């Protein structure tokens, strides 16, 4: 069993930055690939970024490439999402997800979810 708690959301102006954190509890954290998803107002939840269990491989949605950076600290069991050059379309609830072994962009194949943290980018 893995529990995930996201923090770091807030209100920011266009062009600003935020760093989201996802703290995990449970065993074998490094065996889980981690991912971030976003659900905008009235929209479906979409993939943002993922990182392998060891942290040596990352993958980004086109919308996040070049602006966002996913990283993890396995000793602290935390995953981060550094978001720069934020745009209004980045607004939404950001969810952290864990998947055993390999990462996936498919929300339906994630094993555990956090409760989400709200990010609002004002224009």
Short mmCIF file of C-alpha atoms in Angstrom, two decimals, residues 13-113:
data_model
loop_
_atom_site.label_atom_id
_atom_site.label_comp_id
_atom_site.label_asym_id
_atom_site.label_seq_id
_atom_site.Cartn_x
_atom_site.Cartn_y
_atom_site.Cartn_z
CA UNK A 13 0.70 34.75 -12.66
CA UNK A 14 1.44 33.82 -16.24
CA UNK A 15 5.16 33.24 -16.66
CA UNK A 16 5.63 32.33 -13.02
CA UNK A 17 6.90 29.15 -11.43
CA UNK A 18 5.73 26.60 -8.89
CA UNK A 19 7.20 23.44 -7.48
CA UNK A 20 4.85 20.63 -6.57
CA UNK A 21 5.84 17.89 -4.16
CA UNK A 22 4.39 14.45 -3.68
CA UNK A 23 5.32 12.68 -0.46
CA UNK A 24 4.91 8.92 -0.44
CA UNK A 25 4.52 6.56 2.46
CA UNK A 26 4.86 2.82 2.23
CA UNK A 27 7.48 0.34 1.23
CA UNK A 28 9.49 -0.14 -1.94
CA UNK A 29 9.09 3.42 -3.16
CA UNK A 30 11.96 3.07 -5.62
CA UNK A 31 10.11 0.18 -7.28
CA UNK A 32 7.32 2.53 -8.33
CA UNK A 33 7.40 4.73 -11.35
CA UNK A 34 5.78 8.06 -10.55
CA UNK A 35 3.74 10.40 -12.67
CA UNK A 36 1.91 13.70 -12.57
CA UNK A 37 -1.48 14.24 -14.16
CA UNK A 38 -3.59 17.38 -14.47
CA UNK A 39 -7.34 17.85 -14.56
CA UNK A 40 -8.43 21.24 -15.80
CA UNK A 41 -11.86 22.76 -15.12
CA UNK A 42 -14.46 20.70 -16.95
CA UNK A 43 -11.78 18.60 -18.60
CA UNK A 44 -10.53 15.06 -18.42
CA UNK A 45 -7.45 14.19 -16.45
CA UNK A 46 -4.35 14.23 -18.67
CA UNK A 47 -0.79 13.04 -18.37
CA UNK A 48 1.90 15.62 -17.63
CA UNK A 49 5.17 13.87 -16.75
CA UNK A 50 6.58 10.58 -15.48
CA UNK A 51 9.79 9.29 -13.97
CA UNK A 52 11.17 5.79 -13.53
CA UNK A 53 11.73 4.23 -10.14
CA UNK A 54 15.44 4.91 -10.19
CA UNK A 55 14.98 8.40 -11.56
CA UNK A 56 17.12 7.76 -14.63
CA UNK A 57 14.33 7.99 -17.17
CA UNK A 58 11.71 10.70 -17.63
CA UNK A 59 8.91 11.36 -20.07
CA UNK A 60 6.84 14.47 -20.71
CA UNK A 61 3.67 15.45 -22.45
CA UNK A 62 4.28 17.83 -25.34
CA UNK A 63 2.65 20.63 -23.35
CA UNK A 64 5.15 20.17 -20.51
CA UNK A 65 8.31 19.53 -22.50
CA UNK A 66 10.90 22.25 -21.96
CA UNK A 67 8.95 23.97 -19.18
CA UNK A 68 8.41 21.31 -16.53
CA UNK A 69 10.91 19.03 -14.81
CA UNK A 70 10.03 15.90 -12.88
CA UNK A 71 12.49 14.54 -10.34
CA UNK A 72 12.52 12.30 -7.30
CA UNK A 73 14.45 11.78 -4.09
CA UNK A 74 14.10 8.14 -3.14
CA UNK A 75 15.83 8.64 0.21
CA UNK A 76 13.02 11.04 1.18
CA UNK A 77 10.31 9.30 -0.85
CA UNK A 78 9.34 12.51 -2.58
CA UNK A 79 8.60 13.30 -6.21
CA UNK A 80 8.77 16.86 -7.50
CA UNK A 81 7.35 18.72 -10.45
CA UNK A 82 9.10 21.98 -11.16
CA UNK A 83 6.87 24.11 -13.38
CA UNK A 84 8.29 27.18 -15.11
CA UNK A 85 6.87 29.63 -17.64
CA UNK A 86 3.38 28.78 -16.50
CA UNK A 87 0.42 29.49 -18.75
CA UNK A 88 -3.31 29.81 -17.99
CA UNK A 89 -3.89 26.47 -19.71
CA UNK A 90 -1.74 24.82 -17.03
CA UNK A 91 -4.51 25.55 -14.54
CA UNK A 92 -6.05 22.54 -12.86
CA UNK A 93 -5.77 20.02 -10.10
CA UNK A 94 -2.45 18.21 -10.23
CA UNK A 95 -2.40 14.60 -9.13
CA UNK A 96 0.53 12.42 -8.24
CA UNK A 97 0.30 8.74 -9.20
CA UNK A 98 2.38 5.63 -8.57
CA UNK A 99 2.66 2.60 -10.79
CA UNK A 100 4.54 -0.57 -10.01
CA UNK A 101 7.66 -1.04 -12.14
CA UNK A 102 7.24 0.88 -15.43
CA UNK A 103 5.66 4.27 -15.94
CA UNK A 104 2.62 4.80 -18.11
CA UNK A 105 0.78 7.79 -19.53
CA UNK A 106 -2.52 5.98 -19.08
CA UNK A 107 -4.37 7.08 -15.92
CA UNK A 108 -6.26 3.78 -15.78
CA UNK A 109 -3.10 1.77 -15.26
CA UNK A 110 -1.84 3.72 -12.24
CA UNK A 111 -1.90 1.84 -8.94
CA UNK A 112 -2.18 4.68 -6.42
CA UNK A 113 -3.29 8.31 -6.47
#
